[in-house]
XYZ file of C-alpha atoms in Angstrom:
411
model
C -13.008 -68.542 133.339
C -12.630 -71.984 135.814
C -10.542 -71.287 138.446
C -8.027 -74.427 138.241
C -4.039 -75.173 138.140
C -4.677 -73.193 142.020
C -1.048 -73.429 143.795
C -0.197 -72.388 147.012
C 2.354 -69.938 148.335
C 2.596 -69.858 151.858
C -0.810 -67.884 152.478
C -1.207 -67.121 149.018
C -3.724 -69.338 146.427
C -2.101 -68.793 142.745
C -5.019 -69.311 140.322
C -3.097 -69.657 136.597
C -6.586 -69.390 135.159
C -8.247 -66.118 136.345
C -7.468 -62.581 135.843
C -8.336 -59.375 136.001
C -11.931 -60.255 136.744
C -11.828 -62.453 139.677
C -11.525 -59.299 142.370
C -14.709 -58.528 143.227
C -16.786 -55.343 141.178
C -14.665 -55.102 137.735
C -15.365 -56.442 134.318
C -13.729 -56.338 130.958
C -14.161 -57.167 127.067
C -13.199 -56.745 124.354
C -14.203 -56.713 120.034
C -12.557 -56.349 116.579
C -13.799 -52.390 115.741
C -11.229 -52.103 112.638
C -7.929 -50.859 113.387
C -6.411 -54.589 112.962
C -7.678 -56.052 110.018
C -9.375 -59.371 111.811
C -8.628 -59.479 115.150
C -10.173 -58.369 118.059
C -8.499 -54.624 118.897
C -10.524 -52.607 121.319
C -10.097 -53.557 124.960
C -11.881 -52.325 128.091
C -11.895 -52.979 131.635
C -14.476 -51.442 134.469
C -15.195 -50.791 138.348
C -17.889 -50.314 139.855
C -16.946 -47.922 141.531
C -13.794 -45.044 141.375
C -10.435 -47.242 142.375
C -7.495 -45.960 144.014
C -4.520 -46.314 141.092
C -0.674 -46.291 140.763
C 0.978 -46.841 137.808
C 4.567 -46.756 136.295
C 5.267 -45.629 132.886
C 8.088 -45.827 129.644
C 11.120 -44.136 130.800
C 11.541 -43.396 126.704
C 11.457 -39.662 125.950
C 9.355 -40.053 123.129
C 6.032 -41.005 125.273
C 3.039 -41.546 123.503
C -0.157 -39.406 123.681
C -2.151 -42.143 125.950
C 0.210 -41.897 128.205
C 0.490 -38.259 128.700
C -3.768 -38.272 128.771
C -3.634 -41.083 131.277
C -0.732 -39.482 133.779
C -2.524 -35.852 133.797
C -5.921 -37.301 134.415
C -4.798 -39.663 137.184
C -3.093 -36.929 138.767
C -6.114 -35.189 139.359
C -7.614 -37.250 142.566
C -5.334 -40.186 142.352
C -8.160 -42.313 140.788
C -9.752 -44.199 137.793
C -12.778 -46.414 137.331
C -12.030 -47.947 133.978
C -9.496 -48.650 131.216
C -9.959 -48.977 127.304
C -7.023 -50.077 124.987
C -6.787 -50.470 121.187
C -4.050 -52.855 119.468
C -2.498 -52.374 116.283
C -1.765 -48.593 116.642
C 0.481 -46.694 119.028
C -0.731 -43.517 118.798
C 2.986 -42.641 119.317
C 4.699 -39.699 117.812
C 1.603 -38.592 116.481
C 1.344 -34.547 117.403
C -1.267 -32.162 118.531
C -3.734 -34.675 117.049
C -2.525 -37.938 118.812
C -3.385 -35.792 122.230
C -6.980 -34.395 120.893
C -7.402 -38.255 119.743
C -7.143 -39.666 123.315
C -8.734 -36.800 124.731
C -12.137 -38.042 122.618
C -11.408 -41.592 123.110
C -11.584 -40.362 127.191
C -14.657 -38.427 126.489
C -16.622 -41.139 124.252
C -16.011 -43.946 127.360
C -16.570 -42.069 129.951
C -19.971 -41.042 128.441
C -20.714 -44.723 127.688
C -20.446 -45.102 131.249
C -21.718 -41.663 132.430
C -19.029 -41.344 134.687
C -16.468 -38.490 134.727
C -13.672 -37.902 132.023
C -10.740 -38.207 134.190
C -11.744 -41.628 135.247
C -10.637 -42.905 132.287
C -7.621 -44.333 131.448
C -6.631 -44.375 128.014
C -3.778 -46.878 126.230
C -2.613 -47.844 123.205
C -0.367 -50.221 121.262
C 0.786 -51.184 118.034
C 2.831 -49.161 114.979
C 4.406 -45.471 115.715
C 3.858 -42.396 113.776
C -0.314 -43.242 112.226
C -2.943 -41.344 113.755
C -5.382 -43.810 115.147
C -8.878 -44.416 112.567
C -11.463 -42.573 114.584
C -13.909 -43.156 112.979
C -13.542 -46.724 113.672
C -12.274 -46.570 117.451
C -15.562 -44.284 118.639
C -18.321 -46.622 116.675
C -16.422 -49.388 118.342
C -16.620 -47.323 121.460
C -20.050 -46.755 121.036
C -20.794 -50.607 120.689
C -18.185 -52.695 123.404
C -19.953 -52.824 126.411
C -22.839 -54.321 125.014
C -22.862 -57.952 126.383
C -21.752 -60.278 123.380
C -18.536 -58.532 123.849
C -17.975 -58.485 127.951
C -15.575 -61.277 128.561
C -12.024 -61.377 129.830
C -10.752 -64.188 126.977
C -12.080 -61.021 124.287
C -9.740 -58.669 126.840
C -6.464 -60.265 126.451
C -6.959 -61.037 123.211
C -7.804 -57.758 122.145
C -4.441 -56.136 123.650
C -2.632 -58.228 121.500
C -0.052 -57.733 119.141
C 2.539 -60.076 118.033
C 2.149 -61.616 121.455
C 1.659 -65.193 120.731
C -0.799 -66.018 123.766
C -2.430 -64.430 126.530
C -0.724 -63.504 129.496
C -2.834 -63.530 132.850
C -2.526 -65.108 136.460
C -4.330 -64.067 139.716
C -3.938 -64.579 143.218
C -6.088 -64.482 146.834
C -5.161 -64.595 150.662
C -6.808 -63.532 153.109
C -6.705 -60.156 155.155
C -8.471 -58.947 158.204
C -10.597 -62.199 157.538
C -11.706 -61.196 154.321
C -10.455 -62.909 151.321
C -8.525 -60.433 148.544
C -7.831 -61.043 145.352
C -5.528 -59.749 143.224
C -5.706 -60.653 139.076
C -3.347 -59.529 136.160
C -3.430 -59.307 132.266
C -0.353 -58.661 130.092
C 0.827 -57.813 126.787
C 4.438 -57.446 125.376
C 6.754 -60.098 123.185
C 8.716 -57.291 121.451
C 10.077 -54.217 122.105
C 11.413 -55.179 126.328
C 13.660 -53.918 127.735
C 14.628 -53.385 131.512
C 13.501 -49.424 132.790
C 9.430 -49.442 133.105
C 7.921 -50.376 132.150
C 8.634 -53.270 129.571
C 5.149 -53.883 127.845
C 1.419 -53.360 129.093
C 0.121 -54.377 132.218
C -3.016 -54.143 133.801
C -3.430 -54.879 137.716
C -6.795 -55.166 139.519
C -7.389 -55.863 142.891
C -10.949 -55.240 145.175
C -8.159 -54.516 148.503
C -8.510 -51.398 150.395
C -5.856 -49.681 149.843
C -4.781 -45.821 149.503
C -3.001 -44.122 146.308
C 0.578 -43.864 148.139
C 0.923 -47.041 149.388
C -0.641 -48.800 146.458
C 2.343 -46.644 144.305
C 5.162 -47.373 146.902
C 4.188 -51.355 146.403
C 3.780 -51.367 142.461
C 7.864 -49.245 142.111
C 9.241 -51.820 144.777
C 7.785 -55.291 143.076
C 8.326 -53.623 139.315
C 12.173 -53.461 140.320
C 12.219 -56.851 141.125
C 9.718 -58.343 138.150
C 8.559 -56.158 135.424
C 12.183 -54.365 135.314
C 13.906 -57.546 135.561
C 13.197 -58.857 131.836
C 14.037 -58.263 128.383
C 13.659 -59.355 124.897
C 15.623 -57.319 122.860
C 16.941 -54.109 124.663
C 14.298 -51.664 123.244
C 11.796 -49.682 125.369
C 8.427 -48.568 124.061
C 7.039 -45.302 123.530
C 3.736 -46.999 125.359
C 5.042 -48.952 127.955
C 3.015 -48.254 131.139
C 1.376 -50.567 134.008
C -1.545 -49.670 135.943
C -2.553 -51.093 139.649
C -6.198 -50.645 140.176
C -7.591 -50.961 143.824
C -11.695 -50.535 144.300
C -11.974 -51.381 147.933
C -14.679 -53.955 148.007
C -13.100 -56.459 149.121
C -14.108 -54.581 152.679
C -10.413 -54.970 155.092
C -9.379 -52.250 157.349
C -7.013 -50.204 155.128
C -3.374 -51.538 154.119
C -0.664 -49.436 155.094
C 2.536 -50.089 155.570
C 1.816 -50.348 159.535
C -0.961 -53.342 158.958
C 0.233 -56.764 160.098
C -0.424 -57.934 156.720
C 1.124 -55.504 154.352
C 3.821 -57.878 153.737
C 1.378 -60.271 152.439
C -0.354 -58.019 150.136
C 3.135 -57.150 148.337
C 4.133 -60.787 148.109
C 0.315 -61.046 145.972
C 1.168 -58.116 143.917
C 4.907 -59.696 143.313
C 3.407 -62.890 142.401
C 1.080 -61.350 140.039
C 4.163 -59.173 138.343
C 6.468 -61.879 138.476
C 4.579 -64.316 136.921
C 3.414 -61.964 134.165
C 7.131 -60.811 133.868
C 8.166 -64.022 133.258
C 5.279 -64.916 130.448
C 6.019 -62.053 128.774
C 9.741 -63.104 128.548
C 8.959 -66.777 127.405
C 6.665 -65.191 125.084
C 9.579 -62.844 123.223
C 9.140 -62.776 119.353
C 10.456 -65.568 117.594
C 12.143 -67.258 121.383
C 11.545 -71.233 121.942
C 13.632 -71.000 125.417
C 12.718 -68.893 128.926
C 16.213 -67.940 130.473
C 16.590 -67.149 134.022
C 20.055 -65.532 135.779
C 19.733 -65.438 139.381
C 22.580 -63.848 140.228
C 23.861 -64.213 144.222
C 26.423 -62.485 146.523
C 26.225 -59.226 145.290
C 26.807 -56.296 147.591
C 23.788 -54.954 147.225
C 20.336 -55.924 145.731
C 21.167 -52.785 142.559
C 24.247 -54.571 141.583
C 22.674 -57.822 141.826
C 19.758 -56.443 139.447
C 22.715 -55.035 137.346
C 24.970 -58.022 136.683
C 21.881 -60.199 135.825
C 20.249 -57.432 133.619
C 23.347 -56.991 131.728
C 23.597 -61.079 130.743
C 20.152 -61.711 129.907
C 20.381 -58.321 127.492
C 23.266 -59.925 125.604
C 22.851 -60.801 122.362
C 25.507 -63.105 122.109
C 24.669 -64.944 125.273
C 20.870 -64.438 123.633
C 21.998 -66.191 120.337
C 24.545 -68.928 121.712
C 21.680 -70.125 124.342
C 19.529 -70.714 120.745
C 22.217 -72.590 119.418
C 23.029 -74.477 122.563
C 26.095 -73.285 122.376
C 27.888 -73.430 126.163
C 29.659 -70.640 125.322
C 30.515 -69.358 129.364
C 32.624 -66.740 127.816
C 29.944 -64.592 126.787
C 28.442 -64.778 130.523
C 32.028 -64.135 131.637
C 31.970 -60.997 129.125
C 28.507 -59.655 129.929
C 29.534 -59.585 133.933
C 32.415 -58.010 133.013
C 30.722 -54.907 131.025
C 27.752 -54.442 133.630
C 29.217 -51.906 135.512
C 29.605 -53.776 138.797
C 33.191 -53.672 140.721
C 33.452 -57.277 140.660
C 36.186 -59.442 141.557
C 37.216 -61.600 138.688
C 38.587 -64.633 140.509
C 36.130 -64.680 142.491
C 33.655 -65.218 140.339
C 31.345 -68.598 139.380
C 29.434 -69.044 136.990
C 26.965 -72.147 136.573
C 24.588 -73.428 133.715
C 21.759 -75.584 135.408
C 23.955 -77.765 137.828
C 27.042 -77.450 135.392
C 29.782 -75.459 136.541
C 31.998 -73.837 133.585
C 33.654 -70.789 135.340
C 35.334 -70.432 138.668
C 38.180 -68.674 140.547
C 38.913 -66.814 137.443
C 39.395 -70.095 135.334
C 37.249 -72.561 133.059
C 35.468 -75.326 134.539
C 36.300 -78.950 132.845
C 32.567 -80.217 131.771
C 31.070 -82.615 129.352
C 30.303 -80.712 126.229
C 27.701 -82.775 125.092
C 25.516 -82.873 129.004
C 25.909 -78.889 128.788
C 24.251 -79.080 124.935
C 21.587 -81.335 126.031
C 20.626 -78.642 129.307
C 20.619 -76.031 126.688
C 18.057 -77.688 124.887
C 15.286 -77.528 127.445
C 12.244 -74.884 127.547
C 13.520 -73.375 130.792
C 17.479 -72.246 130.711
C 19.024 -71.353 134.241
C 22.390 -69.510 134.898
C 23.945 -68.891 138.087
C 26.526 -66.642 139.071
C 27.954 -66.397 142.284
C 29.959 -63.026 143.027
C 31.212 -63.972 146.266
C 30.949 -60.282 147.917
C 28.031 -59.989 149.661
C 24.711 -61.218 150.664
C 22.487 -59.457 148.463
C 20.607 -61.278 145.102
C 18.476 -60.640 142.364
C 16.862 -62.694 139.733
C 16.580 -61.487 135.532
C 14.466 -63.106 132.793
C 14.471 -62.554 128.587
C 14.812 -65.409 126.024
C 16.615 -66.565 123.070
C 17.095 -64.858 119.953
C 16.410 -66.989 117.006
C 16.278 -66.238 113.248
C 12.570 -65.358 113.627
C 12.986 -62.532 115.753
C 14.414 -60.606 112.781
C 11.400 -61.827 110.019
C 9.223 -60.634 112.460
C 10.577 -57.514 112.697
C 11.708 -56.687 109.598
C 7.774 -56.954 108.118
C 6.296 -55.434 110.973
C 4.651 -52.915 109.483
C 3.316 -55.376 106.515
């Protein structure tokens, strides 16, 4: 994968084109072993050696059997060394045999790589309630880390469901003069909603860092990205996203005492933010990103609150597809969230176009508000004039083909 489109941010190099692979001592693949009907569906990535590992899971009651694997084998040392995925099928709400099923997916890996069971992470995506083809999933198993299948393109598009592209970014800076790299793969276009973890994500970085600290960076950058987009208000049974960190990139250990801590959780928030976002753009059936950075909140929670509830709106969802400059809706949605706000105080801006302020409409030119709501990338501001604190919230339109993909999902 060429490392172009490299940006900088302050010490940080964003590389649009890498991934997961570009920190040093992992791989990944991917092949079609059957449970889709053509496309590629099995999914793997590996360390070289054990990593250090957070992750963050569904808050939805109903969590599905990889999940529960993954969590109790983590738990046991606070480690993993590789990942493998299937698309197409959830493995949700699947019993007694949904567990033993991830159990043997666990065991059939980690003998592949003659490593220990509880190294392996297990996750799944796709339709609820149909126990996963076995048959298939272990020959496939048996087969994927032979090397026609080991590259990171056959990774993200194996994860895939009705994501319409692949979602990955990575980053490097430089720490304790060695250079660190963090990379990131995605899935999710349907079913995201705000409360982790919104979709699949899969972190991988070769920094030293220890279990705790690599946990207590992943919750505070997934309240700010990851749990700062929606689609359409629904959250998985198989939402989860794992941080792996192997070590070899060779710095003194990152705690929250090292001089460059704050560097290493800017990385990890560009990584999550920019997948965040992708995964937003990418919502079934949206042609428009929307963006509500919302300012002078209180504090940062009600900030996060008042933008969460407006870009979770359907109606401000459907009248943004119709360029429609309907403020009212906004108005509406920051009225509902929750907050204590102070209505006449309130503004509320779409782009550079003002249409609500001091409690009262804005005069603005119809048709130069239509014409902003036409472009790829739809920003609204709202200033709450009560504080200093601010938070920024992604999702997308919701167009007609949100609900024909949805209501043949299952054909």
């Amino acid at each position: 994968m060429t490392l172009t489109q490299a940006t900088s941010t302050n010490e940080i190099v964003v590389l649009e084109n890498a991934g997961i692979t570009l920190p040093q001592g992992y791989k990944a693949g991917g092949m079609h072993c059957g449970v889709k009907r053509k496309k590629l569906d099995l999914a793997y990535i590996v360390s070289e050696v054990p990593a250090d590992v957070a992750g963050v899971y569904t808050t939805n009651l109903f969590q599905a059997a990889p999940l529960l694997v993954t969590q109790e084998s983590i738990a046991k040392e606070n480690k993993t060394q590789a990942i493998i995925v299937n698309s197409g099928n959830a493995n949700a709400c699947t019993g007694e045999q949904g567990i033993q099923d991830a159990y043997q997916i666990q065991k059939e890996f980690a003998g592949q790589l003659n490593i220990q069971e509880h190294l392996v992470s297990v996750t799944s995506t796709g339709v609820i309630g149909e126990l996963l083809p076995m048959d298939k999933i272990t020959t496939g198993i048996s087969q994927i880390l032979q090397p026609e299948f080991e590259a990171e393109e056959n990774f993200l598009q194996a994860i895939l469901t009705t994501d319409t592209c692949a979602k990955h970014v990575a980053v490097q800076f430089t720490i304790d003069g060695k250079t660190v790299s963090i990379g990131g793969a995605a899935k999710g276009s349907g079913m995201i909603h705000p409360n982790m973890a919104t979709m699949l994500g899969f972190v991988t970085t070769d920094a030293n860092i220890a279990h705790e600290d690599l946990l207590s960076a992943l919750r505070e950058v997934t309240n700010q990205t990851f749990n700062m987009i929606t689609v359409d208000g629904d959250t998985s049974t198989n939402d989860m996203v794992l941080v792996m960190a192997n070590g070899l990139a060779g710095n003194d250990q990152l705690t929250k005492d090292h001089p460059d801590w704050d560097v290493f959780v800017n990385g990890l928030k560009v990584v999550s933010e920019t997948l965040a976002k992708k995964i937003a753009r990418d919502g079934e059936g949206a042609t428009k990103l929307v963006e509500v950075q919302v300012n002078g909140a209180l504090k940062a929670e009600d900030a996060r609150a008042v933008g969460k509830s407006i870009i979770s709106s359907n109606l401000v969802k459907t009248a943004i597809y119709g360029t429609d400059a309907n403020w009212g809706r906004i108005v509406t949605a920051i009225g509902y969230s929750g907050v204590p706000v102070e209505p006449n105080l309130v503004k509320v801006s779409l782009g550079s176009i003002p249409v609500f302020e001091n409690g009262l409409p804005c005069p603005f030119d119809e048709a130069e508000a239509k014409s902003y709501l036409e472009q790829e990338t739809v920003q609204i501001f709202v200033e709450l004039n009560q504080g200093n604190s601010s938070a920024t919230a992604w999702g997308c339109d919701l167009t007609y083909d949100y609900v024909k993909i949805n209501a043949s999902y299952r054909t």
